Amino acid sequence: MILRNTRRRPARRTAFAVLGALVLTITLAGCGSSDDGASSQGGDPIAALTAAKKKFDEASSVHFTMATTSKPAKGTDAVLGAKGTLTHQPAFQGEVKALYIGITADIPLIAVDGKVYAKLPFSTGYAVINPKEYSAPDPATFADPAAGISGLLLKLEDAKKTGEKRDGKLVVTTYAGTLPGALVAPIIPSADAAGTYRTVVGIDDDGRIATLAVTGDFFSGGGDVTYDLAFDDYGKNVTISAP
Amino acid sequence: MSQDSTRSRGSSALLALAAVAVAFAAADTYVVVLSLPDMMGSVGLSIDELQRAAPIISGFLLGYVAMLPLIGRIADLRGRLPVLVASLLVFGFGSLVTAAAYDLPSLVTGRFLQGVGGGGLVPVTLALVADIYPVERRGVPLGIVGAVQELGSVLGPLYGAAVLAFGDWRDIFWINLAAGLVLAAGVAALGRGVEPRPRRRFDVVGLTLLALWIAALLVVMRQPERLVTSVRWGGPFVPFGDDGEFFGSIWFSQAGLVTIGLGLGLLAWLLIAPARAFVDLRDWWASVRQADLLGALLLAVLLGGVILAFATADPEVQVFSDAGPVYLGTAALAAVAFAVHQRRAASPLIPRGAFGARPAWGSLLVSFFVGAALIAALVDIPIFARVTVYGDSQIKAALVLVELLVALPIGALIGGYLTRAYPSGLIAAAGMALSSFGFWMMSTWDVDALHHLSSSAVLALTGLGFGLALAPVNAALLATTEPAVHGVTSAMLVVSRMVGMLVGISALTTIGLRRYYAVSGDFPAPSEVCGGPTRCDRYSDLLQHAGIEQLHAIFIGASLAALLAALLAVVLFRGAATRGAPTSPLLGIGG
């Protein structure tokens, strides 16, 4: 009896030591997160959005990603995402994720000098395509100051500062409003031109657009779908040329 | 006396439950065939990267096969019950990792763990049969276990389709997790009457650590949006490095490190306090060491090398990536080491001389190619259905495969009867020739082939052919090996078929795609095809046709594998005295 008790004690002690170490780790981890990155962005949403648009338009290049986790219910074609680099040439180089006959395909794409070159599935080289015929956007126009992404910022209706949100290492200040579908469609072609889309813009500490989330009925009647856009690597020296 | 009879009734109930578990694990091999396109999309794979998705299936098979050298011996050392429960728990954990997967490696890791758990179930269940029934009465129960396993593979794609009808592919694995836990609880409860063992004390520390670890694992892997976008709580989820770097992985964040810490803490607790922990890890490890650990590791390296060699290829350019020959070389070394190890081991997995007769080792070879052809049917026929006519209905795509699967047991019965009267080599060859012909027909299918009734005939014929070959291959093996080793040699037949599946899905996909790219060369520009505009029906047809062509290339490969199996059966089974030998037509169709 006594023997068993003495045998047990060290085990219990180590158990507490292990637990103690873990609690410490968790507390330390918690400490790291407790600074609330209070970035004051000025109260006026219009001023902040205008400044962000200016920075976007002035940057020589921006890297961006676009993605949605939803899919159209029926086997219709849709653009589900994109990632790549935009320049103000205007040009785009990257990949577009498209849904085609119920199957997703990543399509390498270069848009420059008013032409769109795509490496379609099962082909080994780039071919010129007309993106309209593929119900895809011409990503080069994303960089257009008027019709592109930065143009959307000034057209945000009822823009209000809504708070702060974390985007990886960054903490962004969010501004929410709505956009008419006709303005969204050049970026995400499956948008309904007559619809209204709730839009949240995230602006980082440097006053640049970091995130853009557009929510609404993208897949005709399929309910709310959100497309998340993220922007980083502003102002890299990039020149995009035709393949 | 009466205690004995309740014990045996308990054993039978346990065996029934174990058989259900085996069916469930078998279903899991093929449950992914319909959701493969969706799973590929979720982890960022494009449809023209089929070869990279193959490990989602082969990873499961790898776990399944690599486990076999270990588990039989562990079950002898530790008793059937703990191994059965442990296998189900590992299967459940693998399902959890698969369901929460965030990229291809995590998905394949989950599938591998599922395979490890599933692979553990089969030998233990077979051992249970041996425990309960005397030698002369084992035929039927063994046949039932085999049949249940086959039933699982028929139901697998249907079960997957049923879940996909109301959920997404992750739901399949959440359900698997629940089923694994329920079955484990059931086995543990039933087993208490069969193998009484002292109850362990409730391990507060260990179970708390386990719960915390699994919770942390789920949160880090799933990255819940509300949490990671929170200014206050999201910080610990931010990786230290940048996206794409080594330290940019989700595990190199504060939350990730805490999860790893919890895992190590749990491990430390289990090792430091084995008497108090909920599982005695040291004791288990000792059993693993006593079993053939080296053999299992070598087998895993061998098969893993094959999977990686083909999966990393870029068939547009070549069959192997630059690292491909390195992977294959490693696999070859492991193969040699495994062979040497088998020769020198005190109690080798396969008793020496067991496969001395030509039809005996021949049956393994034939099984290998049967497996390679069969996996092409199971994986690529549903994909063909989804690419062509049933893009929006997984159920209908699954039913296409069922046309093949229902013919299989019919063929198996016919093959069993014919084997009594005719040479086994002839019947096996006839069956595989039929399947080979079926695949050849499939390689000519066009976009709307599945709308024609003739496609059903081809599918049924192919399934019938596979079924026909089952009994004669098994009979050739049994007729030329000692009765004392029939258990292990029959198991090797299943293993050989699974290895064939694993190599087949890896190699056929890559070689088939390479062949496709080599032959089809390059596409014309869309504007050339359409004469002005860059999209027209003709070009879309061309694209869809290309998608089908890559499947055609795989079907041709499968046809050749089936043909090879047929030729090998004719040559190698000659002289096997199978006529008149009583064989259960059900025996050995599992796999």
PDB file of C-alpha atoms in Angstrom, chain B residues 291-512:
ATOM      1  CA  ALA B 291       6.274  -7.445 -34.274  1.00  0.00           C
ATOM      2  CA  ASP B 292       8.026  -6.904 -37.569  1.00  0.00           C
ATOM      3  CA  LEU B 293       8.551  -3.110 -37.332  1.00  0.00           C
ATOM      4  CA  LEU B 294      11.490  -3.046 -39.723  1.00  0.00           C
ATOM      5  CA  GLY B 295       9.526  -5.043 -42.273  1.00  0.00           C
ATOM      6  CA  ALA B 296       6.598  -2.634 -42.045  1.00  0.00           C
ATOM      7  CA  LEU B 297       8.882   0.404 -42.378  1.00  0.00           C
ATOM      8  CA  LEU B 298      10.691  -1.023 -45.403  1.00  0.00           C
ATOM      9  CA  LEU B 299       7.373  -1.879 -47.040  1.00  0.00           C
ATOM     10  CA  ALA B 300       6.096   1.647 -46.340  1.00  0.00           C
ATOM     11  CA  VAL B 301       9.238   3.245 -47.817  1.00  0.00           C
ATOM     12  CA  LEU B 302       9.019   0.963 -50.853  1.00  0.00           C
ATOM     13  CA  LEU B 303       5.389   1.795 -51.627  1.00  0.00           C
ATOM     14  CA  GLY B 304       5.659   5.443 -50.560  1.00  0.00           C
ATOM     15  CA  GLY B 305       8.578   5.899 -52.957  1.00  0.00           C
ATOM     16  CA  VAL B 306       6.500   4.541 -55.827  1.00  0.00           C
ATOM     17  CA  ILE B 307       3.591   6.859 -54.971  1.00  0.00           C
ATOM     18  CA  LEU B 308       5.790   9.947 -54.730  1.00  0.00           C
ATOM     19  CA  ALA B 309       7.753   9.144 -57.897  1.00  0.00           C
ATOM     20  CA  PHE B 310       4.601   9.212 -59.996  1.00  0.00           C
ATOM     21  CA  ALA B 311       2.674  11.858 -58.067  1.00  0.00           C
ATOM     22  CA  THR B 312       5.344  14.527 -58.441  1.00  0.00           C
ATOM     23  CA  ALA B 313       5.554  14.118 -62.208  1.00  0.00           C
ATOM     24  CA  ASP B 314       4.516  16.727 -64.713  1.00  0.00           C
ATOM     25  CA  PRO B 315       3.107  14.537 -67.474  1.00  0.00           C
ATOM     26  CA  GLU B 316       3.014  17.497 -69.809  1.00  0.00           C
ATOM     27  CA  VAL B 317       6.812  17.326 -69.850  1.00  0.00           C
ATOM     28  CA  GLN B 318       7.890  13.877 -68.658  1.00  0.00           C
ATOM     29  CA  VAL B 319       6.795  10.823 -66.704  1.00  0.00           C
ATOM     30  CA  PHE B 320       9.063  11.586 -63.739  1.00  0.00           C
ATOM     31  CA  SER B 321      10.001  14.801 -62.039  1.00  0.00           C
ATOM     32  CA  ASP B 322      13.705  15.391 -61.382  1.00  0.00           C
ATOM     33  CA  ALA B 323      13.172  13.841 -57.965  1.00  0.00           C
ATOM     34  CA  GLY B 324      11.285  10.891 -59.488  1.00  0.00           C
ATOM     35  CA  PRO B 325      14.294   8.607 -60.080  1.00  0.00           C
ATOM     36  CA  VAL B 326      15.483   9.374 -56.528  1.00  0.00           C
ATOM     37  CA  TYR B 327      12.119   8.258 -55.115  1.00  0.00           C
ATOM     38  CA  LEU B 328      12.105   5.153 -57.297  1.00  0.00           C
ATOM     39  CA  GLY B 329      15.727   4.384 -56.385  1.00  0.00           C
ATOM     40  CA  THR B 330      14.866   4.643 -52.698  1.00  0.00           C
ATOM     41  CA  ALA B 331      11.901   2.352 -53.293  1.00  0.00           C
ATOM     42  CA  ALA B 332      14.163  -0.170 -55.070  1.00  0.00           C
ATOM     43  CA  LEU B 333      16.646  -0.120 -52.181  1.00  0.00           C
ATOM     44  CA  ALA B 334      13.802  -0.644 -49.728  1.00  0.00           C
ATOM     45  CA  ALA B 335      12.565  -3.550 -51.873  1.00  0.00           C
ATOM     46  CA  VAL B 336      15.961  -5.236 -51.763  1.00  0.00           C
ATOM     47  CA  ALA B 337      16.277  -4.619 -48.032  1.00  0.00           C
ATOM     48  CA  PHE B 338      12.758  -5.984 -47.513  1.00  0.00           C
ATOM     49  CA  ALA B 339      13.623  -9.149 -49.457  1.00  0.00           C
ATOM     50  CA  VAL B 340      16.837  -9.639 -47.457  1.00  0.00           C
ATOM     51  CA  HIS B 341      14.981  -8.931 -44.225  1.00  0.00           C
ATOM     52  CA  GLN B 342      12.346 -11.523 -45.123  1.00  0.00           C
ATOM     53  CA  ARG B 343      15.068 -14.097 -45.745  1.00  0.00           C
ATOM     54  CA  ARG B 344      16.849 -13.471 -42.464  1.00  0.00           C
ATOM     55  CA  ALA B 345      13.951 -12.805 -40.117  1.00  0.00           C
ATOM     56  CA  ALA B 346      13.403 -15.428 -37.423  1.00  0.00           C
ATOM     57  CA  SER B 347       9.652 -15.472 -38.038  1.00  0.00           C
ATOM     58  CA  PRO B 348       9.201 -13.913 -41.465  1.00  0.00           C
ATOM     59  CA  LEU B 349       5.845 -12.547 -42.523  1.00  0.00           C
ATOM     60  CA  ILE B 350       5.665 -15.104 -45.305  1.00  0.00           C
ATOM     61  CA  PRO B 351       6.860 -18.565 -44.260  1.00  0.00           C
ATOM     62  CA  ARG B 352       9.840 -19.631 -46.362  1.00  0.00           C
ATOM     63  CA  GLY B 353       8.956 -21.822 -49.303  1.00  0.00           C
ATOM     64  CA  ALA B 354       5.253 -21.042 -49.002  1.00  0.00           C
ATOM     65  CA  PHE B 355       5.212 -19.654 -52.530  1.00  0.00           C
ATOM     66  CA  GLY B 356       7.618 -22.191 -53.993  1.00  0.00           C
ATOM     67  CA  ALA B 357       5.288 -23.553 -56.683  1.00  0.00           C
ATOM     68  CA  ARG B 358       4.966 -21.580 -59.897  1.00  0.00           C
ATOM     69  CA  PRO B 359       1.156 -21.194 -59.788  1.00  0.00           C
ATOM     70  CA  ALA B 360       1.498 -19.969 -56.194  1.00  0.00           C
ATOM     71  CA  TRP B 361       3.782 -17.015 -56.891  1.00  0.00           C
ATOM     72  CA  GLY B 362       2.088 -16.673 -60.253  1.00  0.00           C
ATOM     73  CA  SER B 363      -1.217 -15.986 -58.534  1.00  0.00           C
ATOM     74  CA  LEU B 364       0.389 -13.067 -56.679  1.00  0.00           C
ATOM     75  CA  LEU B 365       1.655 -11.641 -59.960  1.00  0.00           C
ATOM     76  CA  VAL B 366      -1.734 -12.047 -61.634  1.00  0.00           C
ATOM     77  CA  SER B 367      -3.464 -10.440 -58.632  1.00  0.00           C
ATOM     78  CA  PHE B 368      -1.128  -7.470 -58.884  1.00  0.00           C
ATOM     79  CA  PHE B 369      -2.191  -6.730 -62.469  1.00  0.00           C
ATOM     80  CA  VAL B 370      -5.849  -7.438 -61.707  1.00  0.00           C
ATOM     81  CA  GLY B 371      -5.621  -4.794 -58.972  1.00  0.00           C
ATOM     82  CA  ALA B 372      -3.925  -2.301 -61.292  1.00  0.00           C
ATOM     83  CA  ALA B 373      -6.710  -2.681 -63.856  1.00  0.00           C
ATOM     84  CA  LEU B 374      -9.509  -2.715 -61.290  1.00  0.00           C
ATOM     85  CA  ILE B 375      -8.479   0.571 -59.652  1.00  0.00           C
ATOM     86  CA  ALA B 376      -8.575   2.286 -63.043  1.00  0.00           C
ATOM     87  CA  ALA B 377     -12.186   1.180 -63.396  1.00  0.00           C
ATOM     88  CA  LEU B 378     -13.145   2.253 -59.887  1.00  0.00           C
ATOM     89  CA  VAL B 379     -11.562   5.691 -60.107  1.00  0.00           C
ATOM     90  CA  ASP B 380     -11.765   6.714 -63.726  1.00  0.00           C
ATOM     91  CA  ILE B 381     -15.238   5.491 -64.717  1.00  0.00           C
ATOM     92  CA  PRO B 382     -16.979   7.839 -62.219  1.00  0.00           C
ATOM     93  CA  ILE B 383     -14.695  10.685 -63.331  1.00  0.00           C
ATOM     94  CA  PHE B 384     -15.608   9.916 -66.935  1.00  0.00           C
ATOM     95  CA  ALA B 385     -19.278  10.082 -65.956  1.00  0.00           C
ATOM     96  CA  ARG B 386     -18.824  13.419 -64.226  1.00  0.00           C
ATOM     97  CA  VAL B 387     -16.833  14.960 -67.055  1.00  0.00           C
ATOM     98  CA  THR B 388     -19.296  13.867 -69.718  1.00  0.00           C
ATOM     99  CA  VAL B 389     -22.974  13.476 -68.893  1.00  0.00           C
ATOM    100  CA  TYR B 390     -23.461  13.678 -65.128  1.00  0.00           C
ATOM    101  CA  GLY B 391     -21.474  16.789 -64.213  1.00  0.00           C
ATOM    102  CA  ASP B 392     -24.127  17.926 -61.742  1.00  0.00           C
ATOM    103  CA  SER B 393     -25.336  14.597 -60.338  1.00  0.00           C
ATOM    104  CA  GLN B 394     -22.944  12.549 -58.263  1.00  0.00           C
ATOM    105  CA  ILE B 395     -25.577   9.896 -57.628  1.00  0.00           C
ATOM    106  CA  LYS B 396     -25.967   9.235 -61.347  1.00  0.00           C
ATOM    107  CA  ALA B 397     -22.197   9.170 -61.759  1.00  0.00           C
ATOM    108  CA  ALA B 398     -22.016   6.617 -58.937  1.00  0.00           C
ATOM    109  CA  LEU B 399     -24.722   4.470 -60.537  1.00  0.00           C
ATOM    110  CA  VAL B 400     -22.601   4.166 -63.675  1.00  0.00           C
ATOM    111  CA  LEU B 401     -19.968   2.396 -61.615  1.00  0.00           C
ATOM    112  CA  VAL B 402     -22.612   0.195 -60.006  1.00  0.00           C
ATOM    113  CA  GLU B 403     -23.361  -1.285 -63.452  1.00  0.00           C
ATOM    114  CA  LEU B 404     -19.854  -2.709 -63.305  1.00  0.00           C
ATOM    115  CA  LEU B 405     -19.887  -3.665 -59.636  1.00  0.00           C
ATOM    116  CA  VAL B 406     -23.124  -5.691 -59.685  1.00  0.00           C
ATOM    117  CA  ALA B 407     -21.743  -7.889 -62.454  1.00  0.00           C
ATOM    118  CA  LEU B 408     -18.650  -8.659 -60.411  1.00  0.00           C
ATOM    119  CA  PRO B 409     -20.161 -11.057 -57.821  1.00  0.00           C
ATOM    120  CA  ILE B 410     -22.164 -12.778 -60.596  1.00  0.00           C
ATOM    121  CA  GLY B 411     -18.902 -13.376 -62.434  1.00  0.00           C
ATOM    122  CA  ALA B 412     -17.331 -14.587 -59.205  1.00  0.00           C
ATOM    123  CA  LEU B 413     -20.021 -17.261 -58.769  1.00  0.00           C
ATOM    124  CA  ILE B 414     -19.767 -18.431 -62.382  1.00  0.00           C
ATOM    125  CA  GLY B 415     -15.977 -18.496 -62.099  1.00  0.00           C
ATOM    126  CA  GLY B 416     -16.245 -20.581 -58.940  1.00  0.00           C
ATOM    127  CA  TYR B 417     -18.368 -23.239 -60.672  1.00  0.00           C
ATOM    128  CA  LEU B 418     -16.298 -23.295 -63.865  1.00  0.00           C
ATOM    129  CA  THR B 419     -13.091 -23.741 -61.858  1.00  0.00           C
ATOM    130  CA  ARG B 420     -14.317 -27.174 -60.746  1.00  0.00           C
ATOM    131  CA  ALA B 421     -14.432 -28.430 -64.315  1.00  0.00           C
ATOM    132  CA  TYR B 422     -11.870 -26.435 -66.288  1.00  0.00           C
ATOM    133  CA  PRO B 423      -8.211 -25.404 -65.807  1.00  0.00           C
ATOM    134  CA  SER B 424      -7.915 -22.345 -63.591  1.00  0.00           C
ATOM    135  CA  GLY B 425      -5.458 -20.601 -65.929  1.00  0.00           C
ATOM    136  CA  LEU B 426      -7.961 -20.770 -68.759  1.00  0.00           C
ATOM    137  CA  ILE B 427     -10.843 -19.304 -66.763  1.00  0.00           C
ATOM    138  CA  ALA B 428      -8.764 -16.550 -65.167  1.00  0.00           C
ATOM    139  CA  ALA B 429      -7.392 -15.669 -68.586  1.00  0.00           C
ATOM    140  CA  ALA B 430     -10.875 -15.641 -70.121  1.00  0.00           C
ATOM    141  CA  GLY B 431     -12.105 -13.329 -67.381  1.00  0.00           C
ATOM    142  CA  MET B 432      -9.252 -10.886 -67.670  1.00  0.00           C
ATOM    143  CA  ALA B 433      -9.414 -10.969 -71.469  1.00  0.00           C
ATOM    144  CA  LEU B 434     -13.072  -9.967 -71.147  1.00  0.00           C
ATOM    145  CA  SER B 435     -12.132  -7.077 -68.857  1.00  0.00           C
ATOM    146  CA  SER B 436      -9.307  -6.089 -71.171  1.00  0.00           C
ATOM    147  CA  PHE B 437     -11.790  -5.974 -74.046  1.00  0.00           C
ATOM    148  CA  GLY B 438     -14.151  -3.886 -71.904  1.00  0.00           C
ATOM    149  CA  PHE B 439     -11.451  -1.311 -71.148  1.00  0.00           C
ATOM    150  CA  TRP B 440     -10.501  -1.241 -74.799  1.00  0.00           C
ATOM    151  CA  MET B 441     -14.115  -0.389 -75.648  1.00  0.00           C
ATOM    152  CA  MET B 442     -14.121   2.331 -72.959  1.00  0.00           C
ATOM    153  CA  SER B 443     -11.089   3.912 -74.555  1.00  0.00           C
ATOM    154  CA  THR B 444     -13.280   4.631 -77.582  1.00  0.00           C
ATOM    155  CA  TRP B 445     -16.180   6.164 -75.650  1.00  0.00           C
ATOM    156  CA  ASP B 446     -17.125   9.641 -76.748  1.00  0.00           C
ATOM    157  CA  VAL B 447     -18.867  12.457 -74.900  1.00  0.00           C
ATOM    158  CA  ASP B 448     -22.356  10.932 -74.908  1.00  0.00           C
ATOM    159  CA  ALA B 449     -21.345   7.256 -74.739  1.00  0.00           C
ATOM    160  CA  LEU B 450     -23.010   6.851 -71.342  1.00  0.00           C
ATOM    161  CA  HIS B 451     -26.366   7.793 -72.848  1.00  0.00           C
ATOM    162  CA  HIS B 452     -26.272   4.646 -74.966  1.00  0.00           C
ATOM    163  CA  LEU B 453     -27.305   1.281 -73.618  1.00  0.00           C
ATOM    164  CA  SER B 454     -24.193  -0.299 -75.118  1.00  0.00           C
ATOM    165  CA  SER B 455     -22.078   1.374 -72.440  1.00  0.00           C
ATOM    166  CA  SER B 456     -23.968  -0.573 -69.771  1.00  0.00           C
ATOM    167  CA  ALA B 457     -23.145  -3.786 -71.626  1.00  0.00           C
ATOM    168  CA  VAL B 458     -19.452  -2.874 -71.716  1.00  0.00           C
ATOM    169  CA  LEU B 459     -19.447  -2.033 -68.012  1.00  0.00           C
ATOM    170  CA  ALA B 460     -21.230  -5.262 -67.092  1.00  0.00           C
ATOM    171  CA  LEU B 461     -18.880  -7.279 -69.268  1.00  0.00           C
ATOM    172  CA  THR B 462     -15.842  -5.711 -67.601  1.00  0.00           C
ATOM    173  CA  GLY B 463     -17.234  -6.404 -64.131  1.00  0.00           C
ATOM    174  CA  LEU B 464     -18.130  -9.962 -65.120  1.00  0.00           C
ATOM    175  CA  GLY B 465     -14.565 -10.494 -66.346  1.00  0.00           C
ATOM    176  CA  PHE B 466     -13.070  -9.319 -63.048  1.00  0.00           C
ATOM    177  CA  GLY B 467     -15.472 -11.578 -61.172  1.00  0.00           C
ATOM    178  CA  LEU B 468     -14.655 -14.625 -63.331  1.00  0.00           C
ATOM    179  CA  ALA B 469     -10.958 -14.301 -62.530  1.00  0.00           C
ATOM    180  CA  LEU B 470     -11.344 -14.201 -58.736  1.00  0.00           C
ATOM    181  CA  ALA B 471     -12.045 -17.842 -57.921  1.00  0.00           C
ATOM    182  CA  PRO B 472      -9.527 -19.457 -60.328  1.00  0.00           C
ATOM    183  CA  VAL B 473      -6.690 -17.215 -59.103  1.00  0.00           C
ATOM    184  CA  ASN B 474      -7.552 -18.159 -55.548  1.00  0.00           C
ATOM    185  CA  ALA B 475      -7.916 -21.838 -56.426  1.00  0.00           C
ATOM    186  CA  ALA B 476      -4.526 -21.908 -58.159  1.00  0.00           C
ATOM    187  CA  LEU B 477      -2.960 -20.527 -55.009  1.00  0.00           C
ATOM    188  CA  LEU B 478      -4.729 -22.906 -52.628  1.00  0.00           C
ATOM    189  CA  ALA B 479      -4.030 -25.968 -54.761  1.00  0.00           C
ATOM    190  CA  THR B 480      -0.292 -25.334 -54.772  1.00  0.00           C
ATOM    191  CA  THR B 481       0.360 -24.229 -51.183  1.00  0.00           C
ATOM    192  CA  GLU B 482       0.305 -26.196 -47.935  1.00  0.00           C
ATOM    193  CA  PRO B 483      -3.026 -26.102 -46.043  1.00  0.00           C
ATOM    194  CA  ALA B 484      -1.166 -24.868 -42.963  1.00  0.00           C
ATOM    195  CA  VAL B 485      -0.215 -21.600 -44.690  1.00  0.00           C
ATOM    196  CA  HIS B 486      -3.506 -21.013 -46.537  1.00  0.00           C
ATOM    197  CA  GLY B 487      -4.406 -18.168 -44.179  1.00  0.00           C
ATOM    198  CA  VAL B 488      -1.297 -16.127 -44.775  1.00  0.00           C
ATOM    199  CA  THR B 489      -1.047 -16.968 -48.487  1.00  0.00           C
ATOM    200  CA  SER B 490      -4.666 -15.911 -49.069  1.00  0.00           C
ATOM    201  CA  ALA B 491      -3.950 -12.676 -47.232  1.00  0.00           C
ATOM    202  CA  MET B 492      -0.927 -12.116 -49.462  1.00  0.00           C
ATOM    203  CA  LEU B 493      -3.200 -12.442 -52.488  1.00  0.00           C
ATOM    204  CA  VAL B 494      -5.302  -9.546 -51.206  1.00  0.00           C
ATOM    205  CA  VAL B 495      -2.168  -7.555 -50.357  1.00  0.00           C
ATOM    206  CA  SER B 496      -0.770  -8.192 -53.805  1.00  0.00           C
ATOM    207  CA  ARG B 497      -3.987  -6.917 -55.343  1.00  0.00           C
ATOM    208  CA  MET B 498      -3.911  -3.804 -53.176  1.00  0.00           C
ATOM    209  CA  VAL B 499      -0.284  -3.124 -54.048  1.00  0.00           C
ATOM    210  CA  GLY B 500      -1.309  -3.523 -57.689  1.00  0.00           C
ATOM    211  CA  MET B 501      -4.043  -0.949 -57.109  1.00  0.00           C
ATOM    212  CA  LEU B 502      -1.597   1.419 -55.454  1.00  0.00           C
ATOM    213  CA  VAL B 503       1.008   1.126 -58.179  1.00  0.00           C
ATOM    214  CA  GLY B 504      -1.716   1.070 -60.828  1.00  0.00           C
ATOM    215  CA  ILE B 505      -3.410   4.282 -59.760  1.00  0.00           C
ATOM    216  CA  SER B 506      -0.012   5.984 -59.525  1.00  0.00           C
ATOM    217  CA  ALA B 507       1.546   4.681 -62.700  1.00  0.00           C
ATOM    218  CA  LEU B 508      -1.473   4.457 -65.007  1.00  0.00           C
ATOM    219  CA  THR B 509      -2.495   8.030 -64.270  1.00  0.00           C
ATOM    220  CA  THR B 510       0.940   9.473 -64.896  1.00  0.00           C
ATOM    221  CA  ILE B 511       1.959   7.264 -67.810  1.00  0.00           C
ATOM    222  CA  GLY B 512      -1.499   7.648 -69.339  1.00  0.00           C
TER     223      GLY B 512
END
